[in-house]
Amino acid sequence: MNNTSKLQQQRRDFLKASAVIAGGTMLSSIPLMGHSSVNDIIKIALVGCGGRGSGAAAQALSTKFNVKLVAMADAFRDQLDNSYKDLEENFKEKLAVPEEHKFVGFDAYKKAIELADVVILASSPGFRPDHFEEAVKQGKHVFMEKPVAVDAPGIRKVLATAEEAKNKKLNVVVGLQRRYQKNYRETIKRIQDGEIGEIVGGQVYWNSGGVWVRERKPEQTEMEYQMRNWFYFNWLCGDHIVEQHVHNIDIANWVKGSYPVSIEGTGSRAWRTGKDYGEIYDNHSIEMTYADGSVIYSQCRHFEGTQNRVDETFFGTKGKAYLSAGNAGKLWDHQGNLLFNHPTKSQANPYQTEHDELFESISKGEYNHWDAEYGAKSTLTGIIGRYATYSGKVIKWDEALNANNSLMPETLDWDAKPKILPDENGLYPYAQPGLFNWQKA
Amino acid sequence: MYRKLISLSILAISQLTLHATQDTSSYTQAINGTNLSFEMKAIPKGKFKMGSESGNPDEKPVHEVEVDGFWIGVHEITWDIFEPFLYKDYEVSQSIDGEVPSNVDAVTRPTKPYLDMTFGMGKEGHPAIAMTHYNAIQFCKWLYERTGVFYRLPTEAEWEYACRAGSIGDYCFGDSAEELEEYAWYLDNSDGKTHPVGTKKPNAWGLYDMHGNVSEWTYDQYDENFYASSPSMNPVNEPKKLYAHSVRGGAYDDEAFDARAASRLASDPSWKQLDPQIPKSNWWFPEAPFVGFRVVKPSVQPSKAEIDAYYNTPPIIDK
């Protein structure tokens, strides 16, 4: 098969995959209720009231539609109270959350979801599959933050729930906001239209300095400590290759119009080695091999004092592409001629755009958003990357998707024990390549 | 919440003391306990015409201003010395004895940014960018704890005086924008990126990158009408509100016109648009990668109470 026809075949496969999604919706017999009337308020529940959840609620309340926040849920009362206070400063007239609609604890989400038309899911990623499943079971539209799971069983739950959401015509937006950012949309459309030929390779990066650390307090149980410091525990966060780098990995999958068939890689703890940093690695380098044999290289690290880089580059048979969250979108031919250059200044905020588009669809009674499937598959790509760097083995997509390696604790309770516990020096065990069994994680 | 009025005496100095103590050349400030340092240049007391008749309305009226002498950074503050302040673990790694003194450790550090705050433009030798006004002042506090020397942001008047270095033209070298590329990284030659500091020509007083590379924080509240009522001696528009603060000097993404000595830029809440969290960070402007700063040392070190007042004013919470 020559390159052109192979490319056309890929594009047909991609379109076919999209058609399956659209087809699924047509089979649904459930009518979609619009919210076009001025008096018809769109009720929102916020599940997970941290900084990002509060931010997402603020963006939802900043849309031009008739929206009200009616319920809030969080594992921690103080977090919920801080969030309410911050939102009240700017959205007082759009807050309708009486005391009895503030829910606290591990199953608070169920009660908050009941009261809403649209649910914002922004808890630690490990809880997402259960929260998403409940929201769709209750027939609610969803905005959920990335990543959407931290292990293969979680991904299977999200994929099954995504199917159910399709059948019920529930709009689902995932906070991979690059999908709602104009430079990515316009540049990737041109790539998929063949302007730089078939994509044969690429590099995606998130190399930065690392993020917050929450110190242990003496009164905390192990469960509370891990949930407060969730970035450093895989059952909550998935490691930074999943939590953060999923953004760039998702761009690779979007550009390729498919998902890797296998991943291999290497990673370690080189900088963040102390007891404050749980079990996660601070660097991962992986190679994602796609069905057509093309390879996209990915690198993510949290090192201080070193070069930073967060962007994506792709190589096509006819040229190359450069993309970044700073609104860059460039295409060149192989002679170095610039084919396309997206303006970087005065661009819309993609975090706002994702809510504007979601609430527009809901208010018109339209079904336009089915992000959960690609959100789950790109999250799985990051998870497989972790399986690969932790184990040092080549991991196949299908094998990983079917693994029974749940990271969730047996019970969720403040006195319950997570599966990973510190040793007598306060240090957590972490994966050693060659010894780590990813299928039993 | 409003910032407390800060005594002007922090910013002013006595001429007598100036003559007694001021060296007329550069000095190197070691960041004690590390192998890091930066260069400072003495700027003589003097008068100049501030503003521009041919510029934007906020540059008018042109008015004569007198400023006392001071020292100012030869370069914009680079990531090399900003990152030890940002990251405690990195500071430990840069410290000669592998420890951070307790007074230094007690300085509040920026929250670690979730995003890459270099925006891929490079780090070693490049100016530190995208920090808030509050963040820049807290860096000065960190420097003070490390060195025992009071550093602060320049006032708008000090900045323009230092930038002009005696020039009455649009730029430190005159009026011709064609010469700008010899002195500055700006839109026409930067390739859309910051560049290592000190890689273009300095002005007559030996200061680099005043017209380009990154725009620089001043201490002043931005007021487009301030020049109409500005005092003539050591003027400063005390900052009391979160927005706007005055930013001076062009950046890598500015046209030549906006890189003039007199042009003024006001900080804006949209510079935090890409902060997806509530409350928004007091420390970062993810949509202002064009902003950095350089530091000033007044000729006379202010009193401990004045220093505390300058550094310890709590941030105005950004909703």
Short mmCIF file of N, CA and C in Angstrom, two decimals, chain A residues 50-52 54-56 58-59 86 89-90 146 206-213 243-244 271 277 304-310 345 347-351, chain B residues 83 87-91 93 112-124 191 253-254 272-280 287 290 317-319:
data_model
loop_
_atom_site.label_atom_id
_atom_site.label_comp_id
_atom_site.label_asym_id
_atom_site.label_seq_id
_atom_site.Cartn_x
_atom_site.Cartn_y
_atom_site.Cartn_z
N GLY A 50 -11.58 21.06 45.31
CA GLY A 50 -10.22 21.61 45.38
C GLY A 50 -10.09 22.82 44.46
N GLY A 51 -8.86 23.28 44.27
CA GLY A 51 -8.61 24.46 43.44
C GLY A 51 -9.11 24.30 42.03
N ARG A 52 -8.88 23.13 41.45
CA ARG A 52 -9.32 22.93 40.07
C ARG A 52 -10.84 22.77 39.99
N SER A 54 -13.05 24.08 42.00
CA SER A 54 -13.61 25.42 42.18
C SER A 54 -13.44 26.23 40.90
N GLY A 55 -12.29 26.09 40.26
CA GLY A 55 -12.06 26.79 39.00
C GLY A 55 -13.05 26.34 37.93
N ALA A 56 -13.27 25.04 37.83
CA ALA A 56 -14.22 24.52 36.83
C ALA A 56 -15.63 25.03 37.13
N ALA A 58 -16.34 27.82 38.61
CA ALA A 58 -16.33 29.24 38.24
C ALA A 58 -16.51 29.39 36.73
N GLN A 59 -15.87 28.50 35.96
CA GLN A 59 -16.01 28.60 34.50
C GLN A 59 -17.43 28.24 34.07
N ASP A 86 -14.83 30.96 48.23
CA ASP A 86 -14.20 31.55 47.04
C ASP A 86 -15.22 31.80 45.94
N GLU A 89 -17.58 34.83 46.48
CA GLU A 89 -17.02 36.16 46.22
C GLU A 89 -17.45 36.71 44.86
N ASN A 90 -17.51 35.81 43.88
CA ASN A 90 -17.76 36.27 42.51
C ASN A 90 -19.11 35.85 41.93
N LYS A 146 -9.51 15.58 33.60
CA LYS A 146 -8.58 14.53 33.28
C LYS A 146 -7.69 14.30 34.48
N TRP A 206 6.22 16.85 28.61
CA TRP A 206 5.89 17.73 29.73
C TRP A 206 7.05 17.65 30.72
N ASN A 207 8.04 18.48 30.49
CA ASN A 207 9.18 18.57 31.40
C ASN A 207 9.09 19.88 32.16
N SER A 208 8.84 19.80 33.45
CA SER A 208 8.72 21.02 34.25
C SER A 208 9.27 20.75 35.65
N GLY A 209 8.96 21.63 36.58
CA GLY A 209 9.63 21.58 37.89
C GLY A 209 8.91 20.83 38.98
N GLY A 210 7.77 20.21 38.67
CA GLY A 210 7.02 19.52 39.74
C GLY A 210 6.04 20.45 40.42
N VAL A 211 5.19 19.87 41.24
CA VAL A 211 4.08 20.63 41.81
C VAL A 211 4.07 20.59 43.33
N TRP A 212 2.97 21.01 43.91
CA TRP A 212 2.79 21.15 45.35
C TRP A 212 3.07 19.86 46.14
N VAL A 213 3.41 20.07 47.40
CA VAL A 213 3.55 18.97 48.36
C VAL A 213 2.76 19.37 49.60
N GLU A 243 -1.40 11.94 35.32
CA GLU A 243 -2.12 13.12 35.83
C GLU A 243 -1.89 14.34 34.95
N GLN A 244 -0.66 14.53 34.48
CA GLN A 244 -0.31 15.77 33.78
C GLN A 244 0.03 15.53 32.31
N TRP A 271 15.14 12.78 41.45
CA TRP A 271 15.21 14.07 42.13
C TRP A 271 14.33 14.06 43.37
N TYR A 277 7.30 12.40 49.01
CA TYR A 277 6.93 12.22 47.61
C TYR A 277 6.33 10.86 47.30
N GLU A 304 14.00 20.05 39.08
CA GLU A 304 14.24 21.47 39.31
C GLU A 304 15.61 21.86 38.75
N GLY A 305 15.71 23.06 38.23
CA GLY A 305 17.01 23.56 37.77
C GLY A 305 17.43 23.06 36.40
N THR A 306 16.53 22.39 35.68
CA THR A 306 16.89 21.88 34.36
C THR A 306 16.00 22.50 33.29
N GLN A 307 16.32 22.18 32.06
CA GLN A 307 15.54 22.70 30.94
C GLN A 307 14.08 22.25 31.03
N ASN A 308 13.17 23.15 30.77
CA ASN A 308 11.75 22.80 30.73
C ASN A 308 11.27 22.73 29.28
N ARG A 309 10.23 21.94 29.08
CA ARG A 309 9.64 21.87 27.74
C ARG A 309 8.27 21.22 27.84
N VAL A 310 7.25 21.89 27.35
CA VAL A 310 5.91 21.32 27.30
C VAL A 310 5.34 21.63 25.92
N LYS A 345 -1.41 35.52 20.09
CA LYS A 345 -1.95 36.53 21.01
C LYS A 345 -3.47 36.62 20.93
N GLN A 347 -6.04 35.02 22.21
CA GLN A 347 -6.84 33.83 21.93
C GLN A 347 -7.76 33.52 23.11
N ALA A 348 -8.85 32.83 22.80
CA ALA A 348 -9.82 32.49 23.85
C ALA A 348 -9.20 31.54 24.88
N ASN A 349 -9.70 31.61 26.11
CA ASN A 349 -9.25 30.72 27.17
C ASN A 349 -9.91 29.35 27.00
N PRO A 350 -9.12 28.32 26.72
CA PRO A 350 -9.73 27.01 26.44
C PRO A 350 -10.49 26.43 27.64
N TYR A 351 -10.07 26.79 28.86
CA TYR A 351 -10.79 26.30 30.05
C TYR A 351 -12.22 26.86 30.06
N GLU B 83 15.35 30.38 40.44
CA GLU B 83 14.89 29.02 40.78
C GLU B 83 15.27 28.56 42.19
N TYR B 87 12.31 26.96 44.31
CA TYR B 87 12.31 25.56 44.74
C TYR B 87 13.27 25.35 45.90
N LYS B 88 12.75 24.97 47.04
CA LYS B 88 13.62 24.76 48.20
C LYS B 88 14.63 23.62 47.97
N ASP B 89 14.17 22.53 47.39
CA ASP B 89 15.10 21.41 47.15
C ASP B 89 16.26 21.85 46.25
N TYR B 90 15.92 22.67 45.26
CA TYR B 90 16.96 23.15 44.36
C TYR B 90 17.90 24.10 45.10
N GLU B 91 17.35 24.90 45.99
CA GLU B 91 18.18 25.81 46.78
C GLU B 91 19.18 25.01 47.62
N SER B 93 20.38 22.15 46.86
CA SER B 93 21.41 21.61 45.95
C SER B 93 22.40 22.68 45.51
N LYS B 112 4.63 26.09 43.61
CA LYS B 112 5.26 25.53 42.42
C LYS B 112 4.26 25.58 41.27
N PRO B 113 4.63 26.15 40.16
CA PRO B 113 3.67 26.28 39.07
C PRO B 113 3.36 24.93 38.42
N TYR B 114 2.09 24.67 38.16
CA TYR B 114 1.69 23.43 37.48
C TYR B 114 2.19 23.44 36.03
N LEU B 115 2.17 24.64 35.44
CA LEU B 115 2.64 24.79 34.06
C LEU B 115 4.15 24.96 34.03
N ASP B 116 4.73 24.82 32.84
CA ASP B 116 6.14 25.17 32.63
C ASP B 116 6.22 26.68 32.44
N MET B 117 6.75 27.37 33.44
CA MET B 117 6.76 28.84 33.37
C MET B 117 7.89 29.39 32.50
N THR B 118 8.69 28.54 31.87
CA THR B 118 9.62 29.06 30.86
C THR B 118 8.95 29.09 29.49
N PHE B 119 7.80 28.43 29.39
CA PHE B 119 7.06 28.31 28.13
C PHE B 119 7.98 27.89 26.99
N GLY B 120 8.92 27.02 27.33
CA GLY B 120 9.78 26.44 26.31
C GLY B 120 10.81 27.40 25.73
N MET B 121 10.94 28.59 26.35
CA MET B 121 11.85 29.58 25.75
C MET B 121 13.28 29.46 26.23
N GLY B 122 13.51 28.60 27.21
CA GLY B 122 14.87 28.41 27.68
C GLY B 122 15.05 28.92 29.09
N LYS B 123 16.06 28.40 29.77
CA LYS B 123 16.21 28.70 31.19
C LYS B 123 17.59 29.25 31.52
N GLU B 124 18.66 28.51 31.25
CA GLU B 124 19.99 28.98 31.68
C GLU B 124 20.34 30.31 31.03
N ASP B 191 12.63 35.88 17.31
CA ASP B 191 12.04 34.58 16.98
C ASP B 191 10.98 34.19 18.04
N ASP B 253 8.34 40.10 22.36
CA ASP B 253 7.20 40.06 21.43
C ASP B 253 6.60 41.45 21.18
N ASP B 254 7.36 42.49 21.51
CA ASP B 254 6.87 43.85 21.30
C ASP B 254 7.41 44.48 20.04
N LYS B 272 -3.81 36.31 34.09
CA LYS B 272 -4.03 35.05 34.81
C LYS B 272 -5.12 34.20 34.18
N GLN B 273 -5.54 34.56 32.99
CA GLN B 273 -6.64 33.84 32.36
C GLN B 273 -6.41 32.34 32.36
N LEU B 274 -5.18 31.93 32.09
CA LEU B 274 -4.91 30.49 31.96
C LEU B 274 -4.72 29.79 33.31
N ASP B 275 -4.90 30.51 34.42
CA ASP B 275 -4.87 29.84 35.72
C ASP B 275 -6.24 29.20 35.92
N PRO B 276 -6.33 27.87 35.84
CA PRO B 276 -7.65 27.24 35.86
C PRO B 276 -8.23 27.06 37.26
N GLN B 277 -7.50 27.56 38.28
CA GLN B 277 -7.92 27.28 39.65
C GLN B 277 -8.60 28.50 40.29
N ILE B 278 -9.35 28.23 41.32
CA ILE B 278 -9.91 29.25 42.21
C ILE B 278 -9.48 28.88 43.62
N PRO B 279 -8.94 29.75 44.46
CA PRO B 279 -8.57 31.11 44.08
C PRO B 279 -7.36 31.11 43.14
N LYS B 280 -7.22 32.18 42.38
CA LYS B 280 -6.10 32.27 41.45
C LYS B 280 -4.80 32.52 42.22
N GLU B 287 -0.19 34.03 31.54
CA GLU B 287 -0.30 34.65 30.22
C GLU B 287 0.53 35.91 30.10
N PHE B 290 6.03 37.55 29.03
CA PHE B 290 6.88 38.67 28.57
C PHE B 290 7.32 39.56 29.73
N ILE B 317 -5.51 39.31 47.86
CA ILE B 317 -6.05 38.06 47.31
C ILE B 317 -6.74 38.34 45.97
N ASP B 318 -6.43 37.51 45.01
CA ASP B 318 -7.01 37.66 43.67
C ASP B 318 -8.18 36.71 43.53
N LYS B 319 -9.35 37.26 43.32
CA LYS B 319 -10.55 36.40 43.23
C LYS B 319 -10.80 35.98 41.80
#
